[in-house]
């Protein structure tokens, strides 16, 4: 149910009167809070930055919502469609969407995560546009982005990842090499004297082309099973 503001203020006044008992509880919160932060009106004090000045009324700050989610999603879908089939040189690595939410101008940055410098570059583009609008043409903000060098742990992880990928490649190649070896064994066995199934099929009217095409189709069907399993 709903609780009246007067009830809340009375409760806050009671809590503020016993602030010492609640201080330890507030210090355990993340981030640590004070009693005045929870009850800014009831604990009004000019010297406490978490409370309201004495004799004034606290008002919550305006909530600055982001741009309309539907418009942002539509804009992102347009960027996605424009990027389909393009080369790496012509790819779009970011875009800015300007909108207005009530009385607040909102700038939404959409960026490609594969581009390391996309975020600072497009933020600087937005800052330049705002500065030119305020100070006139020729006003420029320069941005320098110098990433920190890799730590020893990151370098070691990168080395281990490369070694694991290399070993995995060899293991997969060795595993797939067993498939044609197992298929060829049956073809060789058909030519043995005690089998000689190839000769029997040829004298029964099977053409040589049909014999090899049938073998090829069967081998491809057998090969598709491990191939599909490895792709999944």
PDB file of C-alpha atoms in Angstrom:
ATOM      1  CA  UNK A   1       0.000   0.000   0.000  1.00  0.00           C
ATOM      2  CA  UNK A   2       0.898   3.670  -0.138  1.00  0.00           C
ATOM      3  CA  UNK A   3       2.383   5.524   2.821  1.00  0.00           C
ATOM      4  CA  UNK A   4       1.823   9.238   3.373  1.00  0.00           C
ATOM      5  CA  UNK A   5       4.753  11.647   3.296  1.00  0.00           C
ATOM      6  CA  UNK A   6       4.018  12.759   6.847  1.00  0.00           C
ATOM      7  CA  UNK A   7       4.434   9.200   8.117  1.00  0.00           C
ATOM      8  CA  UNK A   8       7.754   8.875   6.330  1.00  0.00           C
ATOM      9  CA  UNK A   9       8.946  12.174   7.789  1.00  0.00           C
ATOM     10  CA  UNK A  10       7.999  11.061  11.287  1.00  0.00           C
ATOM     11  CA  UNK A  11       9.877   7.830  10.836  1.00  0.00           C
ATOM     12  CA  UNK A  12      12.900   9.717   9.513  1.00  0.00           C
ATOM     13  CA  UNK A  13      12.837  12.060  12.478  1.00  0.00           C
ATOM     14  CA  UNK A  14      12.815   9.045  14.808  1.00  0.00           C
ATOM     15  CA  UNK A  15      15.727   7.465  12.901  1.00  0.00           C
ATOM     16  CA  UNK A  16      17.688  10.717  12.939  1.00  0.00           C
ATOM     17  CA  UNK A  17      17.223  10.927  16.684  1.00  0.00           C
ATOM     18  CA  UNK A  18      18.929   7.542  17.006  1.00  0.00           C
ATOM     19  CA  UNK A  19      21.493   8.083  14.266  1.00  0.00           C
ATOM     20  CA  UNK A  20      24.339   6.667  16.351  1.00  0.00           C
ATOM     21  CA  UNK A  21      22.637   3.269  16.492  1.00  0.00           C
ATOM     22  CA  UNK A  22      22.228   3.106  12.698  1.00  0.00           C
ATOM     23  CA  UNK A  23      25.650   4.441  11.689  1.00  0.00           C
ATOM     24  CA  UNK A  24      27.306   1.016  11.799  1.00  0.00           C
ATOM     25  CA  UNK A  25      24.564  -0.462   9.599  1.00  0.00           C
ATOM     26  CA  UNK A  26      24.946   2.309   7.036  1.00  0.00           C
ATOM     27  CA  UNK A  27      28.710   1.779   6.886  1.00  0.00           C
ATOM     28  CA  UNK A  28      28.144  -1.826   5.759  1.00  0.00           C
ATOM     29  CA  UNK A  29      26.228  -0.743   2.657  1.00  0.00           C
ATOM     30  CA  UNK A  30      27.873  -0.466  -0.774  1.00  0.00           C
ATOM     31  CA  UNK A  31      28.660   2.348  -1.231  1.00  0.00           C
ATOM     32  CA  UNK A  32      28.646   3.422   2.433  1.00  0.00           C
ATOM     33  CA  UNK A  33      25.728   5.739   3.230  1.00  0.00           C
ATOM     34  CA  UNK A  34      24.776   8.040   6.067  1.00  0.00           C
ATOM     35  CA  UNK A  35      21.508   8.489   7.889  1.00  0.00           C
ATOM     36  CA  UNK A  36      21.131  11.870   6.228  1.00  0.00           C
ATOM     37  CA  UNK A  37      21.285  10.243   2.811  1.00  0.00           C
ATOM     38  CA  UNK A  38      18.235   8.112   3.657  1.00  0.00           C
ATOM     39  CA  UNK A  39      16.321  10.927   5.349  1.00  0.00           C
ATOM     40  CA  UNK A  40      17.506  14.225   3.844  1.00  0.00           C
ATOM     41  CA  UNK A  41      14.461  16.168   5.095  1.00  0.00           C
ATOM     42  CA  UNK A  42      14.171  14.743   8.602  1.00  0.00           C
ATOM     43  CA  UNK A  43      17.914  15.168   9.217  1.00  0.00           C
ATOM     44  CA  UNK A  44      18.100  18.643   7.681  1.00  0.00           C
ATOM     45  CA  UNK A  45      21.425  20.252   8.497  1.00  0.00           C
ATOM     46  CA  UNK A  46      23.359  23.027   6.793  1.00  0.00           C
ATOM     47  CA  UNK A  47      26.690  21.351   7.530  1.00  0.00           C
ATOM     48  CA  UNK A  48      25.762  17.893   6.165  1.00  0.00           C
ATOM     49  CA  UNK A  49      26.052  17.620   2.366  1.00  0.00           C
ATOM     50  CA  UNK A  50      23.807  14.539   2.332  1.00  0.00           C
ATOM     51  CA  UNK A  51      20.822  16.427   3.762  1.00  0.00           C
ATOM     52  CA  UNK A  52      18.703  19.394   2.797  1.00  0.00           C
ATOM     53  CA  UNK A  53      19.539  22.831   4.136  1.00  0.00           C
ATOM     54  CA  UNK A  54      17.481  23.733   7.189  1.00  0.00           C
ATOM     55  CA  UNK A  55      14.140  25.283   6.304  1.00  0.00           C
ATOM     56  CA  UNK A  56      14.076  24.065   2.670  1.00  0.00           C
ATOM     57  CA  UNK A  57      12.266  21.259   0.896  1.00  0.00           C
ATOM     58  CA  UNK A  58      14.232  18.521  -0.867  1.00  0.00           C
ATOM     59  CA  UNK A  59      13.251  17.652  -4.398  1.00  0.00           C
ATOM     60  CA  UNK A  60      14.671  14.630  -6.201  1.00  0.00           C
ATOM     61  CA  UNK A  61      16.881  15.472  -9.178  1.00  0.00           C
ATOM     62  CA  UNK A  62      15.284  15.041 -12.599  1.00  0.00           C
ATOM     63  CA  UNK A  63      15.703  11.586 -14.088  1.00  0.00           C
ATOM     64  CA  UNK A  64      17.589  11.923 -17.362  1.00  0.00           C
ATOM     65  CA  UNK A  65      16.226   9.068 -19.391  1.00  0.00           C
ATOM     66  CA  UNK A  66      17.975   7.900 -22.508  1.00  0.00           C
ATOM     67  CA  UNK A  67      16.491   8.444 -25.920  1.00  0.00           C
ATOM     68  CA  UNK A  68      13.390   6.570 -26.940  1.00  0.00           C
ATOM     69  CA  UNK A  69      14.259   2.835 -27.034  1.00  0.00           C
ATOM     70  CA  UNK A  70      12.172   2.150 -30.153  1.00  0.00           C
ATOM     71  CA  UNK A  71      13.849   4.958 -32.113  1.00  0.00           C
ATOM     72  CA  UNK A  72      17.281   3.779 -30.954  1.00  0.00           C
ATOM     73  CA  UNK A  73      16.533   0.204 -32.010  1.00  0.00           C
ATOM     74  CA  UNK A  74      15.249   1.351 -35.422  1.00  0.00           C
ATOM     75  CA  UNK A  75      18.397   3.406 -35.935  1.00  0.00           C
ATOM     76  CA  UNK A  76      20.579   0.449 -34.944  1.00  0.00           C
ATOM     77  CA  UNK A  77      18.723  -1.803 -37.410  1.00  0.00           C
ATOM     78  CA  UNK A  78      19.296   0.726 -40.215  1.00  0.00           C
ATOM     79  CA  UNK A  79      23.008   0.762 -39.439  1.00  0.00           C
ATOM     80  CA  UNK A  80      23.058  -3.035 -39.429  1.00  0.00           C
ATOM     81  CA  UNK A  81      21.372  -3.232 -42.830  1.00  0.00           C
ATOM     82  CA  UNK A  82      23.744  -0.642 -44.284  1.00  0.00           C
ATOM     83  CA  UNK A  83      26.734  -2.637 -43.033  1.00  0.00           C
ATOM     84  CA  UNK A  84      25.674  -5.956 -44.556  1.00  0.00           C
ATOM     85  CA  UNK A  85      27.949  -7.017 -47.397  1.00  0.00           C
ATOM     86  CA  UNK A  86      30.331  -4.071 -47.078  1.00  0.00           C
ATOM     87  CA  UNK A  87      34.095  -4.398 -47.040  1.00  0.00           C
ATOM     88  CA  UNK A  88      36.227  -3.679 -43.988  1.00  0.00           C
ATOM     89  CA  UNK A  89      37.350  -0.366 -45.491  1.00  0.00           C
ATOM     90  CA  UNK A  90      33.764   0.821 -46.047  1.00  0.00           C
ATOM     91  CA  UNK A  91      32.414  -0.554 -42.764  1.00  0.00           C
ATOM     92  CA  UNK A  92      30.695   1.785 -40.318  1.00  0.00           C
ATOM     93  CA  UNK A  93      32.288   1.700 -36.869  1.00  0.00           C
ATOM     94  CA  UNK A  94      29.928   4.044 -35.055  1.00  0.00           C
ATOM     95  CA  UNK A  95      27.133   6.583 -35.245  1.00  0.00           C
ATOM     96  CA  UNK A  96      25.557   9.328 -33.158  1.00  0.00           C
ATOM     97  CA  UNK A  97      21.830   9.676 -32.581  1.00  0.00           C
ATOM     98  CA  UNK A  98      20.628  13.101 -31.404  1.00  0.00           C
ATOM     99  CA  UNK A  99      17.210  13.246 -29.755  1.00  0.00           C
ATOM    100  CA  UNK A 100      15.277  15.311 -27.256  1.00  0.00           C
ATOM    101  CA  UNK A 101      13.617  13.843 -24.177  1.00  0.00           C
ATOM    102  CA  UNK A 102      11.300  16.379 -22.575  1.00  0.00           C
ATOM    103  CA  UNK A 103      13.614  19.374 -22.037  1.00  0.00           C
ATOM    104  CA  UNK A 104      16.872  17.415 -22.190  1.00  0.00           C
ATOM    105  CA  UNK A 105      18.954  16.906 -25.319  1.00  0.00           C
ATOM    106  CA  UNK A 106      20.245  13.345 -25.459  1.00  0.00           C
ATOM    107  CA  UNK A 107      23.149  12.063 -27.555  1.00  0.00           C
ATOM    108  CA  UNK A 108      23.245   8.284 -28.013  1.00  0.00           C
ATOM    109  CA  UNK A 109      26.475   6.685 -29.216  1.00  0.00           C
ATOM    110  CA  UNK A 110      26.282   3.417 -31.132  1.00  0.00           C
ATOM    111  CA  UNK A 111      29.675   1.862 -31.825  1.00  0.00           C
ATOM    112  CA  UNK A 112      31.227  -1.278 -33.232  1.00  0.00           C
ATOM    113  CA  UNK A 113      32.996  -3.189 -30.470  1.00  0.00           C
ATOM    114  CA  UNK A 114      35.566  -4.553 -32.933  1.00  0.00           C
ATOM    115  CA  UNK A 115      36.994  -1.030 -33.281  1.00  0.00           C
ATOM    116  CA  UNK A 116      39.146  -0.257 -30.243  1.00  0.00           C
ATOM    117  CA  UNK A 117      39.225   3.509 -30.827  1.00  0.00           C
ATOM    118  CA  UNK A 118      35.582   3.914 -31.884  1.00  0.00           C
ATOM    119  CA  UNK A 119      34.274   5.263 -28.560  1.00  0.00           C
ATOM    120  CA  UNK A 120      36.837   8.071 -28.004  1.00  0.00           C
ATOM    121  CA  UNK A 121      36.764   8.998 -31.699  1.00  0.00           C
ATOM    122  CA  UNK A 122      32.987   9.432 -31.827  1.00  0.00           C
ATOM    123  CA  UNK A 123      32.835  11.132 -28.426  1.00  0.00           C
ATOM    124  CA  UNK A 124      35.384  13.614 -29.730  1.00  0.00           C
ATOM    125  CA  UNK A 125      33.273  14.063 -32.876  1.00  0.00           C
ATOM    126  CA  UNK A 126      30.274  14.942 -30.707  1.00  0.00           C
ATOM    127  CA  UNK A 127      32.366  17.278 -28.537  1.00  0.00           C
ATOM    128  CA  UNK A 128      33.673  19.083 -31.623  1.00  0.00           C
ATOM    129  CA  UNK A 129      30.148  19.564 -32.939  1.00  0.00           C
ATOM    130  CA  UNK A 130      28.971  21.018 -29.625  1.00  0.00           C
ATOM    131  CA  UNK A 131      32.012  23.297 -29.358  1.00  0.00           C
ATOM    132  CA  UNK A 132      31.578  24.604 -32.895  1.00  0.00           C
ATOM    133  CA  UNK A 133      27.909  25.278 -32.158  1.00  0.00           C
ATOM    134  CA  UNK A 134      28.898  27.242 -29.040  1.00  0.00           C
ATOM    135  CA  UNK A 135      32.110  28.955 -30.198  1.00  0.00           C
ATOM    136  CA  UNK A 136      31.719  29.108 -33.961  1.00  0.00           C
ATOM    137  CA  UNK A 137      33.592  27.450 -36.818  1.00  0.00           C
ATOM    138  CA  UNK A 138      37.290  26.747 -36.385  1.00  0.00           C
ATOM    139  CA  UNK A 139      36.946  25.689 -32.760  1.00  0.00           C
ATOM    140  CA  UNK A 140      38.447  22.231 -32.446  1.00  0.00           C
ATOM    141  CA  UNK A 141      39.007  19.767 -29.606  1.00  0.00           C
ATOM    142  CA  UNK A 142      41.938  17.418 -30.142  1.00  0.00           C
ATOM    143  CA  UNK A 143      41.881  13.960 -28.606  1.00  0.00           C
ATOM    144  CA  UNK A 144      44.826  11.596 -28.163  1.00  0.00           C
ATOM    145  CA  UNK A 145      44.178   7.963 -27.406  1.00  0.00           C
ATOM    146  CA  UNK A 146      47.223   5.997 -26.282  1.00  0.00           C
ATOM    147  CA  UNK A 147      46.209   2.567 -24.904  1.00  0.00           C
ATOM    148  CA  UNK A 148      48.190   1.204 -22.016  1.00  0.00           C
ATOM    149  CA  UNK A 149      50.709  -1.534 -22.893  1.00  0.00           C
ATOM    150  CA  UNK A 150      49.748  -5.116 -22.231  1.00  0.00           C
ATOM    151  CA  UNK A 151      50.667  -6.476 -18.826  1.00  0.00           C
ATOM    152  CA  UNK A 152      52.753  -9.608 -18.419  1.00  0.00           C
ATOM    153  CA  UNK A 153      49.643 -11.564 -17.500  1.00  0.00           C
ATOM    154  CA  UNK A 154      47.840 -10.445 -20.654  1.00  0.00           C
ATOM    155  CA  UNK A 155      50.870 -11.282 -22.793  1.00  0.00           C
ATOM    156  CA  UNK A 156      51.125 -14.716 -21.178  1.00  0.00           C
ATOM    157  CA  UNK A 157      47.388 -15.345 -21.687  1.00  0.00           C
ATOM    158  CA  UNK A 158      47.743 -14.356 -25.324  1.00  0.00           C
ATOM    159  CA  UNK A 159      50.673 -16.759 -25.768  1.00  0.00           C
ATOM    160  CA  UNK A 160      48.817 -19.610 -24.072  1.00  0.00           C
ATOM    161  CA  UNK A 161      45.747 -18.936 -26.210  1.00  0.00           C
ATOM    162  CA  UNK A 162      47.853 -19.117 -29.387  1.00  0.00           C
ATOM    163  CA  UNK A 163      49.457 -22.400 -28.319  1.00  0.00           C
ATOM    164  CA  UNK A 164      46.057 -23.902 -27.443  1.00  0.00           C
ATOM    165  CA  UNK A 165      44.646 -22.868 -30.824  1.00  0.00           C
ATOM    166  CA  UNK A 166      47.630 -24.407 -32.625  1.00  0.00           C
ATOM    167  CA  UNK A 167      47.366 -27.705 -30.739  1.00  0.00           C
ATOM    168  CA  UNK A 168      43.608 -27.800 -31.320  1.00  0.00           C
ATOM    169  CA  UNK A 169      44.153 -27.349 -35.058  1.00  0.00           C
ATOM    170  CA  UNK A 170      46.567 -30.295 -35.191  1.00  0.00           C
ATOM    171  CA  UNK A 171      44.197 -32.483 -33.159  1.00  0.00           C
ATOM    172  CA  UNK A 172      41.291 -31.704 -35.507  1.00  0.00           C
ATOM    173  CA  UNK A 173      43.434 -32.379 -38.594  1.00  0.00           C
ATOM    174  CA  UNK A 174      44.593 -35.726 -37.193  1.00  0.00           C
ATOM    175  CA  UNK A 175      41.023 -36.688 -36.299  1.00  0.00           C
ATOM    176  CA  UNK A 176      39.735 -35.904 -39.791  1.00  0.00           C
ATOM    177  CA  UNK A 177      42.600 -37.810 -41.419  1.00  0.00           C
ATOM    178  CA  UNK A 178      41.183 -41.066 -40.003  1.00  0.00           C
ATOM    179  CA  UNK A 179      37.954 -40.662 -41.978  1.00  0.00           C
ATOM    180  CA  UNK A 180      39.356 -41.150 -45.554  1.00  0.00           C
ATOM    181  CA  UNK A 181      41.697 -43.880 -44.262  1.00  0.00           C
ATOM    182  CA  UNK A 182      38.739 -45.869 -42.944  1.00  0.00           C
ATOM    183  CA  UNK A 183      36.811 -45.338 -46.196  1.00  0.00           C
ATOM    184  CA  UNK A 184      39.683 -46.443 -48.463  1.00  0.00           C
ATOM    185  CA  UNK A 185      40.021 -49.714 -46.511  1.00  0.00           C
ATOM    186  CA  UNK A 186      36.698 -50.977 -47.833  1.00  0.00           C
ATOM    187  CA  UNK A 187      37.548 -50.119 -51.443  1.00  0.00           C
ATOM    188  CA  UNK A 188      40.870 -51.961 -51.181  1.00  0.00           C
ATOM    189  CA  UNK A 189      39.196 -54.952 -49.530  1.00  0.00           C
ATOM    190  CA  UNK A 190      36.726 -55.241 -52.414  1.00  0.00           C
ATOM    191  CA  UNK A 191      39.657 -56.008 -54.753  1.00  0.00           C
ATOM    192  CA  UNK A 192      40.975 -58.887 -52.659  1.00  0.00           C
ATOM    193  CA  UNK A 193      40.671 -62.397 -54.112  1.00  0.00           C
ATOM    194  CA  UNK A 194      38.407 -63.811 -51.425  1.00  0.00           C
ATOM    195  CA  UNK A 195      36.015 -60.818 -51.834  1.00  0.00           C
ATOM    196  CA  UNK A 196      36.353 -59.543 -55.381  1.00  0.00           C
ATOM    197  CA  UNK A 197      32.988 -57.801 -55.045  1.00  0.00           C
ATOM    198  CA  UNK A 198      33.955 -55.167 -57.602  1.00  0.00           C
ATOM    199  CA  UNK A 199      34.471 -57.811 -60.289  1.00  0.00           C
ATOM    200  CA  UNK A 200      31.203 -59.499 -59.368  1.00  0.00           C
ATOM    201  CA  UNK A 201      29.312 -56.215 -59.701  1.00  0.00           C
ATOM    202  CA  UNK A 202      30.921 -55.421 -63.075  1.00  0.00           C
ATOM    203  CA  UNK A 203      30.055 -58.824 -64.584  1.00  0.00           C
ATOM    204  CA  UNK A 204      26.522 -58.455 -63.197  1.00  0.00           C
ATOM    205  CA  UNK A 205      25.957 -55.402 -65.403  1.00  0.00           C
ATOM    206  CA  UNK A 206      27.002 -52.499 -63.159  1.00  0.00           C
ATOM    207  CA  UNK A 207      28.894 -49.913 -65.179  1.00  0.00           C
ATOM    208  CA  UNK A 208      32.251 -48.673 -63.981  1.00  0.00           C
ATOM    209  CA  UNK A 209      30.907 -45.105 -63.681  1.00  0.00           C
ATOM    210  CA  UNK A 210      27.979 -46.210 -61.535  1.00  0.00           C
ATOM    211  CA  UNK A 211      30.295 -48.204 -59.291  1.00  0.00           C
ATOM    212  CA  UNK A 212      32.579 -45.259 -58.520  1.00  0.00           C
ATOM    213  CA  UNK A 213      29.770 -42.711 -58.281  1.00  0.00           C
ATOM    214  CA  UNK A 214      27.991 -44.931 -55.761  1.00  0.00           C
ATOM    215  CA  UNK A 215      31.198 -45.246 -53.747  1.00  0.00           C
ATOM    216  CA  UNK A 216      31.698 -41.487 -53.843  1.00  0.00           C
ATOM    217  CA  UNK A 217      28.142 -40.702 -52.711  1.00  0.00           C
ATOM    218  CA  UNK A 218      28.370 -43.221 -49.869  1.00  0.00           C
ATOM    219  CA  UNK A 219      31.736 -41.831 -48.743  1.00  0.00           C
ATOM    220  CA  UNK A 220      30.346 -38.281 -48.770  1.00  0.00           C
ATOM    221  CA  UNK A 221      27.378 -39.356 -46.666  1.00  0.00           C
ATOM    222  CA  UNK A 222      29.716 -41.008 -44.156  1.00  0.00           C
ATOM    223  CA  UNK A 223      31.940 -37.914 -44.106  1.00  0.00           C
ATOM    224  CA  UNK A 224      29.014 -35.537 -43.465  1.00  0.00           C
ATOM    225  CA  UNK A 225      28.328 -37.090 -40.045  1.00  0.00           C
ATOM    226  CA  UNK A 226      31.652 -36.095 -38.361  1.00  0.00           C
ATOM    227  CA  UNK A 227      31.720 -32.861 -40.350  1.00  0.00           C
ATOM    228  CA  UNK A 228      28.295 -31.805 -39.046  1.00  0.00           C
ATOM    229  CA  UNK A 229      29.249 -32.882 -35.511  1.00  0.00           C
ATOM    230  CA  UNK A 230      32.436 -30.795 -35.573  1.00  0.00           C
ATOM    231  CA  UNK A 231      30.569 -27.723 -36.838  1.00  0.00           C
ATOM    232  CA  UNK A 232      27.978 -27.984 -34.084  1.00  0.00           C
TER     233      UNK A 232
END
